[in-house]
CSV table of C-alpha atoms and ligand atoms in Angstrom, one decimal:
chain,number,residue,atom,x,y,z
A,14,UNK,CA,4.0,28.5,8.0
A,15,UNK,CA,6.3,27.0,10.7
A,16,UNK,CA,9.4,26.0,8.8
A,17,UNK,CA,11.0,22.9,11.1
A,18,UNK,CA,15.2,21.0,9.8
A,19,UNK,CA,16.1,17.5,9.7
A,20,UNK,CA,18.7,15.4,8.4
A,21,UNK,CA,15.4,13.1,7.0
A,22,UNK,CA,12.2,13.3,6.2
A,23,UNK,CA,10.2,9.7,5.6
A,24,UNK,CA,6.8,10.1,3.6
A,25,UNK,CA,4.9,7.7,4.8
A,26,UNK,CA,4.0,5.5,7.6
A,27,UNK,CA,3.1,1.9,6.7
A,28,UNK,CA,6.2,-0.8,7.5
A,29,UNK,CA,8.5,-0.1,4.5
A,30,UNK,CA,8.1,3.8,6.0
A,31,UNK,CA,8.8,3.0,9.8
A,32,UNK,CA,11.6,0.5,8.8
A,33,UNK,CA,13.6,3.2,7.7
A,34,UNK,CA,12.9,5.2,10.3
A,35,UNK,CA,14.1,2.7,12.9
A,36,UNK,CA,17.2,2.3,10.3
A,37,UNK,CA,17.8,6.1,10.3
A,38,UNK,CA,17.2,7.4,13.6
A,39,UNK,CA,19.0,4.4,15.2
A,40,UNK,CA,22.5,5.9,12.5
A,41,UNK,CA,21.6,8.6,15.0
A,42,UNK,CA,20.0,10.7,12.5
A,43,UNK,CA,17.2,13.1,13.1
A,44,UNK,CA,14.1,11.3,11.2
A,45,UNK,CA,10.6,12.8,10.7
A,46,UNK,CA,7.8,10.2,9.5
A,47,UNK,CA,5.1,12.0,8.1
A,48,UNK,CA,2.5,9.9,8.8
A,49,UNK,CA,0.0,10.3,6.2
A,50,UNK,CA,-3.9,9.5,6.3
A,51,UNK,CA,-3.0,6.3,8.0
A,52,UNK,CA,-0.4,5.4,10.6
A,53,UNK,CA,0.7,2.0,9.3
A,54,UNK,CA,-0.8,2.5,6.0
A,55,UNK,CA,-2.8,-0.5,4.4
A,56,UNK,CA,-1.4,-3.4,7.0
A,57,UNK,CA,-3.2,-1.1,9.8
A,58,UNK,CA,-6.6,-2.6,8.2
A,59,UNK,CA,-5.8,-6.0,8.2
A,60,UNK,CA,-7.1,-8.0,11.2
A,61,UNK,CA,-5.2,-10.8,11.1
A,62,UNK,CA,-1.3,-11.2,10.3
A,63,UNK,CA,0.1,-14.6,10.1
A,64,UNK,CA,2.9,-14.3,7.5
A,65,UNK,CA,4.9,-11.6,9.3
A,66,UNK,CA,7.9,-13.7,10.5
A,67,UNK,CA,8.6,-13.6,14.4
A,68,UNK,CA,4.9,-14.1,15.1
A,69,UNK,CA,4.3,-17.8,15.8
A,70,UNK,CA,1.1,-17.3,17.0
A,71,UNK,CA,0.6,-14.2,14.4
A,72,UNK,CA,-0.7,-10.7,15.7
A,73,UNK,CA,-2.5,-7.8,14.5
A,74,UNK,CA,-2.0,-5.6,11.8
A,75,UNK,CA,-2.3,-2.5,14.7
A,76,UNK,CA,-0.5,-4.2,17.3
A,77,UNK,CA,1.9,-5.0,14.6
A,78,UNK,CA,1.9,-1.3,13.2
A,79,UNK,CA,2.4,-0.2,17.1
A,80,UNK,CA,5.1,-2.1,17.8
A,81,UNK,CA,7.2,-0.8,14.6
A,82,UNK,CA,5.9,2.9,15.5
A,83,UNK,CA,6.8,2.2,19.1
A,84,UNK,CA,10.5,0.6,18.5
A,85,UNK,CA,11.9,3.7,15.5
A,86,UNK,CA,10.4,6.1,18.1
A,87,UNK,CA,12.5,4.7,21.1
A,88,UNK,CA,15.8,5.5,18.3
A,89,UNK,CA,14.3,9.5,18.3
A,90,UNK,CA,11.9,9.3,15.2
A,91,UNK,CA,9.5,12.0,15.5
A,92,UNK,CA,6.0,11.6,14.1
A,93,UNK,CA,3.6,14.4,12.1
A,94,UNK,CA,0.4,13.0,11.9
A,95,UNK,CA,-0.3,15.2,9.0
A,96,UNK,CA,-0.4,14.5,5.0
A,97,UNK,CA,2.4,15.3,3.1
A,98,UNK,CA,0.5,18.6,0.2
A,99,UNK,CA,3.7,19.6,-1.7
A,100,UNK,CA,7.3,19.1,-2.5
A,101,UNK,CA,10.2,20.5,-3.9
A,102,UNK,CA,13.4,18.2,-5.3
A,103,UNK,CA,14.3,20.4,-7.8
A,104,UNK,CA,17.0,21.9,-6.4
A,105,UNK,CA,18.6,19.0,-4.2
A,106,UNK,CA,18.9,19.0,-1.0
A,107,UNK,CA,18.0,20.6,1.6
A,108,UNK,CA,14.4,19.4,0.3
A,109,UNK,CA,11.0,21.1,0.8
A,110,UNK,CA,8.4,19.2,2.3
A,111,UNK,CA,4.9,20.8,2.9
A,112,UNK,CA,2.4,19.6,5.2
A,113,UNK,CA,-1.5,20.0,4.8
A,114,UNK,CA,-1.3,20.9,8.5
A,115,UNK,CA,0.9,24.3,7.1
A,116,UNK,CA,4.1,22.9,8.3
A,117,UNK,CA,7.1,22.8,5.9
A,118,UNK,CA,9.9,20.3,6.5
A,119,UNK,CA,13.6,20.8,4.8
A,120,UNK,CA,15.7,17.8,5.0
A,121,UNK,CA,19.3,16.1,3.6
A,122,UNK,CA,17.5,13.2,2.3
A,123,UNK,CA,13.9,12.4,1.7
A,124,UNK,CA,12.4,8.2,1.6
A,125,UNK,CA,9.5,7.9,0.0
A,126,UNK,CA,7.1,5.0,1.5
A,127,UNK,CA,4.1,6.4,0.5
A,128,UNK,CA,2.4,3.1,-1.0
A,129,UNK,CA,-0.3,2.7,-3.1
A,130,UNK,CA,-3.9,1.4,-2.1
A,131,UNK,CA,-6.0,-1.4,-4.2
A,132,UNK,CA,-9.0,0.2,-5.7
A,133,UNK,CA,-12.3,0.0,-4.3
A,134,UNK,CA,-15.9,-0.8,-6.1
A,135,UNK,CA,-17.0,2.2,-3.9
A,136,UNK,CA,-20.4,0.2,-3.4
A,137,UNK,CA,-22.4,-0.1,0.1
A,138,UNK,CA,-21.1,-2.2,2.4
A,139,UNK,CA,-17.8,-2.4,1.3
A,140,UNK,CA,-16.0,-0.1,3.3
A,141,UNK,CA,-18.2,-1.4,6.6
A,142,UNK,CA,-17.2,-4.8,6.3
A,143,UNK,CA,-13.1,-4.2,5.2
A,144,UNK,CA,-11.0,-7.1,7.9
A,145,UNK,CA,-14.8,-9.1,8.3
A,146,UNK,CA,-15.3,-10.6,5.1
A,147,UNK,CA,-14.2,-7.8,2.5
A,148,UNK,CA,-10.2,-8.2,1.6
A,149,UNK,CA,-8.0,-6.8,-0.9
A,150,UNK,CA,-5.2,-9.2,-0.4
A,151,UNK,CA,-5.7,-13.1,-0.4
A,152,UNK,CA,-2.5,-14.1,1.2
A,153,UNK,CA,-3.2,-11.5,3.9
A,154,UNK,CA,-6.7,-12.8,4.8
A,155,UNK,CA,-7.3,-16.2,2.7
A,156,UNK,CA,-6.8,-18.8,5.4
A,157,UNK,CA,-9.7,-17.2,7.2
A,158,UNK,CA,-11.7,-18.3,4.4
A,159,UNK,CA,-11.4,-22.6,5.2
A,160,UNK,CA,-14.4,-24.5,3.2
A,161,UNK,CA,-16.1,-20.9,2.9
A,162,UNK,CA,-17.9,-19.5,-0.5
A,163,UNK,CA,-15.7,-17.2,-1.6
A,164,UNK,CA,-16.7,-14.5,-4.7
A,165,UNK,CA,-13.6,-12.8,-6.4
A,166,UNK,CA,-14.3,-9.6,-8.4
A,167,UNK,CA,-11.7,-8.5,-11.0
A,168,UNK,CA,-10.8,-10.2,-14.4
A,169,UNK,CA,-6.5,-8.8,-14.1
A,170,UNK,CA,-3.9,-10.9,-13.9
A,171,UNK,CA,-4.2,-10.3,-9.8
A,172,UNK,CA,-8.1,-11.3,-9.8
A,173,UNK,CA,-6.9,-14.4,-11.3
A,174,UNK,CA,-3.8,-15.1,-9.7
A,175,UNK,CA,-5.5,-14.6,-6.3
A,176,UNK,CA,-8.7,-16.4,-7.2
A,177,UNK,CA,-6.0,-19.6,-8.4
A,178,UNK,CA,-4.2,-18.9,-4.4
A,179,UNK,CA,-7.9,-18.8,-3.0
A,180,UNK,CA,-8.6,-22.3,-3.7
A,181,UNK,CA,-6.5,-24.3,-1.1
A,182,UNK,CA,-9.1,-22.5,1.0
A,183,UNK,CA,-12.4,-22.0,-0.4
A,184,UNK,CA,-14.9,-24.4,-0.9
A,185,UNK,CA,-15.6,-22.5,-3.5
A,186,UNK,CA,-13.9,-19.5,-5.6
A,187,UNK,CA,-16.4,-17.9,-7.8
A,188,UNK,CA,-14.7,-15.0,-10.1
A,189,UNK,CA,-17.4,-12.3,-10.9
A,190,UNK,CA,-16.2,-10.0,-14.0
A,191,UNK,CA,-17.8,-7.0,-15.2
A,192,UNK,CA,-17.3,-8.6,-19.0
A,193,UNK,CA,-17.2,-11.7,-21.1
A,194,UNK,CA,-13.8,-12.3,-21.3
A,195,UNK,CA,-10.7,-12.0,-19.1
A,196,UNK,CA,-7.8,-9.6,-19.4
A,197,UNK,CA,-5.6,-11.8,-17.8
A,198,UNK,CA,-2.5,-13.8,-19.2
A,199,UNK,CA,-3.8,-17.1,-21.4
A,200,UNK,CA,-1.7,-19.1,-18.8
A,201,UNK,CA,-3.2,-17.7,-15.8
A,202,UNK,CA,-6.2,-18.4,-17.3
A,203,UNK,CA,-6.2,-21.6,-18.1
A,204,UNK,CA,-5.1,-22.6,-15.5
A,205,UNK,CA,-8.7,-21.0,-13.6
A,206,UNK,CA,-10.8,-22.6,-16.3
A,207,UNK,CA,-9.6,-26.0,-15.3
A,208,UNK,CA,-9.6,-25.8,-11.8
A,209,UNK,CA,-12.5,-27.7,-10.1
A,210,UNK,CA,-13.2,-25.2,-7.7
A,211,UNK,CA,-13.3,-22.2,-9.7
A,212,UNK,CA,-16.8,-21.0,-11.4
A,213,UNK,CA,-17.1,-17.5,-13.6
A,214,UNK,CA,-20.3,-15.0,-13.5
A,215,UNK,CA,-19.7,-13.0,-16.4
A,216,UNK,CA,-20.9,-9.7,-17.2
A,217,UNK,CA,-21.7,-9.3,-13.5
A,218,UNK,CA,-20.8,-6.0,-11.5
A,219,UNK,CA,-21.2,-6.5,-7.5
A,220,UNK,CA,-23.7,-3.8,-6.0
A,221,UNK,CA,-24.0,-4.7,-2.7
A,222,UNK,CA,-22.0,-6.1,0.2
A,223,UNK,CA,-24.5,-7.1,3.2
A,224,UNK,CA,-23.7,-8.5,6.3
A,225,UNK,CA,-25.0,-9.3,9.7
A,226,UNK,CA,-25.6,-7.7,13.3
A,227,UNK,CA,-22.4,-9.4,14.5
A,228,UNK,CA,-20.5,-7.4,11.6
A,229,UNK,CA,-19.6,-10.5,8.7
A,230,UNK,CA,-20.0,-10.4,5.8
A,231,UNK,CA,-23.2,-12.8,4.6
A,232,UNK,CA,-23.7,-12.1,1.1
A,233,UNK,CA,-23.5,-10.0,-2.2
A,234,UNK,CA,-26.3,-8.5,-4.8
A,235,UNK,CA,-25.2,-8.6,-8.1
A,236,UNK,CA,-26.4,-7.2,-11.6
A,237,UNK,CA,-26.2,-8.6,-15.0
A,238,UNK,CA,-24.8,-5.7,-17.5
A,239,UNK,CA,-26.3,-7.4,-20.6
A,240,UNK,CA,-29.9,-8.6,-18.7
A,241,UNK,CA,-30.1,-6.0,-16.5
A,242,UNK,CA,-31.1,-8.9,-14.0
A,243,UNK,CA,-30.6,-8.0,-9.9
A,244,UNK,CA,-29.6,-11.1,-8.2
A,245,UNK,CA,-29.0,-11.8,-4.3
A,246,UNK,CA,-26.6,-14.5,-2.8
A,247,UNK,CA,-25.0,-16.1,-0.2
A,248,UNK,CA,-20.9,-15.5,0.0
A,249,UNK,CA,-18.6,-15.5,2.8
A,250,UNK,CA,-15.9,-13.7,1.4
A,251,UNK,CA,-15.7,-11.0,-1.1
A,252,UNK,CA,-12.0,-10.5,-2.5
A,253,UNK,CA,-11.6,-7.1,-4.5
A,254,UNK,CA,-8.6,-7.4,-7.0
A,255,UNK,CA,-9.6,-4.4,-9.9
A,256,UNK,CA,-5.9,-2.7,-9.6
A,257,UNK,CA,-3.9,-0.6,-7.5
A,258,UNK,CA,-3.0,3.4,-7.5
A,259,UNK,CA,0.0,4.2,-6.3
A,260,UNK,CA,0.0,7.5,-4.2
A,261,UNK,CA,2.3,9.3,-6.2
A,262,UNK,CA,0.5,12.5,-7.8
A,263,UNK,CA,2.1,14.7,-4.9
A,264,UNK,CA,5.4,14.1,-6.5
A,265,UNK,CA,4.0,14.3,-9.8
A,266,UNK,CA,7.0,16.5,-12.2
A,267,UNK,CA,9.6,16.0,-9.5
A,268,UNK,CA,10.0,12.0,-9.7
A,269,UNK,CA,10.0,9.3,-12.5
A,270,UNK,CA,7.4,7.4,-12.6
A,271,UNK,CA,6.4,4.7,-14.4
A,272,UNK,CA,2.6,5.1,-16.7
A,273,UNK,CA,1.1,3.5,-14.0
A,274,UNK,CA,2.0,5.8,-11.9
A,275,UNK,CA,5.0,3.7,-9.7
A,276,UNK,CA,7.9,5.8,-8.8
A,277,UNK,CA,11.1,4.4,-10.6
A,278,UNK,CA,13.8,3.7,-8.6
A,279,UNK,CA,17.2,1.3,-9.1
A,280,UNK,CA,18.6,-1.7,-7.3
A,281,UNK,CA,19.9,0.4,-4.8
A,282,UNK,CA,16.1,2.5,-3.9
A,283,UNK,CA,17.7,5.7,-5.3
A,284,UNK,CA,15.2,7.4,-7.7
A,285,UNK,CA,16.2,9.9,-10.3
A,286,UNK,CA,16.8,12.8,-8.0
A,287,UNK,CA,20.1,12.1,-5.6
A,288,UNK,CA,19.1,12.2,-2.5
A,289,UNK,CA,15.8,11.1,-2.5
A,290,UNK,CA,15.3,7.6,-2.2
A,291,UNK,CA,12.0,5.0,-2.4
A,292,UNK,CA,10.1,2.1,-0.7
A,293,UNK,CA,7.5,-0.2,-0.4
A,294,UNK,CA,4.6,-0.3,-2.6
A,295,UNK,CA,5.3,3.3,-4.1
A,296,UNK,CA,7.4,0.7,-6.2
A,297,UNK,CA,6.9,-2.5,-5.9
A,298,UNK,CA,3.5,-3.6,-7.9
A,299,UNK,CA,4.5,-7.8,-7.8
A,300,UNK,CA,5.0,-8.7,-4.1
A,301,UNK,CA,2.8,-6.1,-2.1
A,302,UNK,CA,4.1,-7.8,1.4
A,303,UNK,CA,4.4,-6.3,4.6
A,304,UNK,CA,7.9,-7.8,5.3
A,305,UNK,CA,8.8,-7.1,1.6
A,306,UNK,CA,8.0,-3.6,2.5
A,307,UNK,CA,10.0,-3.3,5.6
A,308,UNK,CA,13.0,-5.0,3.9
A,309,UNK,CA,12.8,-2.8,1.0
A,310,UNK,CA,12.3,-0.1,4.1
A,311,UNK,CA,15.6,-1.1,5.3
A,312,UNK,CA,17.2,-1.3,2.1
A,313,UNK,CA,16.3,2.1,1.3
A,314,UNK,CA,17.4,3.5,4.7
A,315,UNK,CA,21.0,2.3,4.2
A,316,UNK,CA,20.9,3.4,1.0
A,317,UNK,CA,20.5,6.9,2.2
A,318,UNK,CA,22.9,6.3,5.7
A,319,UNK,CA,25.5,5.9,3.1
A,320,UNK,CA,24.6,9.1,1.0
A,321,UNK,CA,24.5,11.4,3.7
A,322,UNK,CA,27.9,9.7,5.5
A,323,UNK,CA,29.4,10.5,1.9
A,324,UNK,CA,27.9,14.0,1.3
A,325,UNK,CA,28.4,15.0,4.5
A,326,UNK,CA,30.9,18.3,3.7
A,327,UNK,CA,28.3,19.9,1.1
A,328,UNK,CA,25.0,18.8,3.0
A,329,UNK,CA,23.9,22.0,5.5
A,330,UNK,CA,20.0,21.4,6.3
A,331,UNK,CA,20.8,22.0,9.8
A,332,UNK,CA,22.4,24.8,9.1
A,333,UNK,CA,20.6,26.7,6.4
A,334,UNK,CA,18.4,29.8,7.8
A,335,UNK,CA,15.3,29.0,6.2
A,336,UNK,CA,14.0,31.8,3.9
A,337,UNK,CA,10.9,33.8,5.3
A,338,UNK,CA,7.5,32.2,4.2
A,339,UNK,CA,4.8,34.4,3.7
A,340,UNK,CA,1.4,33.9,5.6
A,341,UNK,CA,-1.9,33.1,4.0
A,342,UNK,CA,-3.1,36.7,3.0
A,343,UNK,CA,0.1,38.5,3.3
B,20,LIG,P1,-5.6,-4.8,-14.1
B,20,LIG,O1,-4.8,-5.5,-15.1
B,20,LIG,O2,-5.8,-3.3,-14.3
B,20,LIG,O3,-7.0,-5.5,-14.1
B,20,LIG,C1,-8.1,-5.0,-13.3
B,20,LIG,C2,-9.3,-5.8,-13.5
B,20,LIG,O4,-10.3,-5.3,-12.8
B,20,LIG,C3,-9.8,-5.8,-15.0
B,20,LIG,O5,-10.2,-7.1,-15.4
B,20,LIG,C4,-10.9,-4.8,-15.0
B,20,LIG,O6,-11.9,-5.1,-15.9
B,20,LIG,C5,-11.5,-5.0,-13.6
B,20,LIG,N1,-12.0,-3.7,-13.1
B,20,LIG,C6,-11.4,-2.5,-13.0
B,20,LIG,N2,-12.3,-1.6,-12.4
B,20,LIG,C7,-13.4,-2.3,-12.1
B,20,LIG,C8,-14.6,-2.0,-11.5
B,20,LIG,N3,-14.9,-0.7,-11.1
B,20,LIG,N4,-15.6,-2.9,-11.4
B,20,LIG,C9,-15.4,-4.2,-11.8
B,20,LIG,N5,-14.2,-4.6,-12.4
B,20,LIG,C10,-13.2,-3.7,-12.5
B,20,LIG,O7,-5.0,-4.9,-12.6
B,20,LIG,P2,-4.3,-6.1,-11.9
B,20,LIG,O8,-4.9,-7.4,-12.2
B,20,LIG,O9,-4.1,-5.7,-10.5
B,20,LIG,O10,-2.8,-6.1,-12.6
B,20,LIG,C11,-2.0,-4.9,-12.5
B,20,LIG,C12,-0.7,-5.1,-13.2
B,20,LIG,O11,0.1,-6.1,-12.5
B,20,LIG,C13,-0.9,-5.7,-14.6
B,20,LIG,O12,0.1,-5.2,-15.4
B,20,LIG,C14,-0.7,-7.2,-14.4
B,20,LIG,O13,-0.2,-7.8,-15.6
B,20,LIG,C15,0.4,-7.2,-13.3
B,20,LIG,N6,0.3,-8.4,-12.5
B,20,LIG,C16,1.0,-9.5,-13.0
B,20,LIG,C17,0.9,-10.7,-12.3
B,20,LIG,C18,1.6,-11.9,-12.8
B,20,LIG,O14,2.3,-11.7,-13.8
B,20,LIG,N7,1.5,-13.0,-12.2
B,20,LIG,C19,0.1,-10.8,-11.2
B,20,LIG,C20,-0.6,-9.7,-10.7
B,20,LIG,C21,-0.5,-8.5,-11.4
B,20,LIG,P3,-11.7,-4.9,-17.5
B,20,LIG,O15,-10.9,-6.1,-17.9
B,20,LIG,O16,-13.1,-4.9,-18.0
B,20,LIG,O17,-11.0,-3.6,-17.7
């Protein structure tokens, strides 16, 4: 295992990730992003991006990932394009991080922007048709959905919220939920069930996205769980709302986390081990924003500026002979 020192090591690569790495490297501090399975994370998948500020005529969630990847790197930031396996914040700093590539990584400070993905039906066609008719975020991709037929599958608080957003563009919004009754609050609730443009299909689980040779999405087949009944339709637009995981088992023991998972951090992004700070949707489970992640990004990054500028004397990364790791089979 090649054992490589920096002052910090950001986990993660999506904006709130490479926000703090413009933020640290240009405080002239070494800064390794550790990519993760994604450069840009869950904004890299979105085809269209309207709402991030600075973009009058909008852009693309790559070019918009490549130009934050582009503008941290021209500060120093390094990139691994690896997956972070294992860490170690037990002991403070210098921290351990572990790469599935074999690399380990010791740093003053860790930020973690790992994020946290919306969960998938896991059904044909839904992963072929992701940024052409298949969304997981309605303010992301909703305006692409004028006087369409849109189908919204969930029965949360999200599904709902989302399905109540939907309708200043839909001609329709039709919620399809695996049972009979919502989970979602009464007041969002009520607030669907007397809206004109909102219709329910309960009991209904979606089996099928299917689309055409050009690549859009065209319609859905469904099944009844009580009837058993397989039904076909029509739909423009599928919007997937049934939760979100955040990625935080790697740092399962070492952070706090909330029972969903959502590492807990205070106003100023420090979670409960010093030195180790957090950003983005690892956290955040109400806003879920690009430009709330790179804000939060920034946040965090000062955050941590300041912590290292005031631990400077006891903090010797750099200087620390790393201890001999043995090889596979040794
Ligand atoms: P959630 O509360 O876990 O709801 C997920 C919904 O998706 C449930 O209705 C669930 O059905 C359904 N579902 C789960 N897996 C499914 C599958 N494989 N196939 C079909 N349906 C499936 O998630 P959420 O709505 O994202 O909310 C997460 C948290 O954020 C909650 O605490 C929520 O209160 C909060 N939140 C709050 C607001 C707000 O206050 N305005 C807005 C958004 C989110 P079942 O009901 O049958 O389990």
């Amino acid at each position: 295992m090649k054992v490589n020192k920096t002052r910090v090591v950001v986990i993660g690569s999506g904006p709130a990730g490479l926000t703090a790495a413009l933020y640290t490297s240009r405080a002239q501090l070494d800064t390794v992003v550790i990519v993760g399975p994604q450069l840009g994370g869950q904004i890299a998948t979105t085809h269209e991006v309207e709402n991030y500020p600075g973009f009058p005529e909008g852009t693309t969630g790559p070019e918009l990932v490549e130009a934050m990847r582009a503008q941290a790197e021209k500060f120093g930031t390094t990139y691994v394009y690896d997956v972070v396996t294992a860490v170690d914040f037990e002991n403070g700093s210098p921290f351990r991080v572990e790469t599935g590539g074999g690399e380990v990584y010791l740093a003053d400070a860790v930020i973690v922007t790992i994020g946290a993905n919306p969960r998938k039906l896991n059904i044909p066609g839904e992963s072929e048709f992701v940024g052409h008719g298949v969304s997981y975020c309605a303010t992301c991709d909703g305006f692409f959905f004028r006087g369409k037929d849109i189908v919204v599958v969930g029965g949360g608080d999200s599904a709902i919220q989302e399905a109540l957003f939907l309708t200043k563009f839909g001609k329709t919004v039709d919620v399809i939920h695996r049972r009979d009754e919502l989970r979602a609050s009464v007041a969002l609730q009520s607030r669907a069930f007397a809206h004109e443009k909102i219709s329910f299909t309960w009991d209904t689980v979606v089996e099928e996205v299917k689309g055409n040779e050009k690549g859009s999405v065209t319609g859905i087949v469904t099944r009844n769980l009580k009837t058993g009944e397989v039904a076909e339709r029509s739909v423009d637009g599928v919007f997937i709302f049934i939760g979100y995981d955040p990625n935080s088992d790697v740092f399962n023991g070492q952070l706090a986390t909330d029972e969903a998972g959502y590492v807990m951090i205070d106003q100023l992004y420090r979670t409960n081990v010093e030195g180790v700070f957090a950003a983005g949707e690892i956290h955040d489970q109400v806003f879920r924003q690009a430009i709330t992640a790179a804000g939060d990004g920034c946040a965090a990054a000062l955050t941590a500026i300041a912590w290292l500028e005031d631990h400077e004397d006891e903090l010797q990364t750099l200087d620390v002979e790393p201890e001999p790791v043995a090889e596979a089979g040794d």
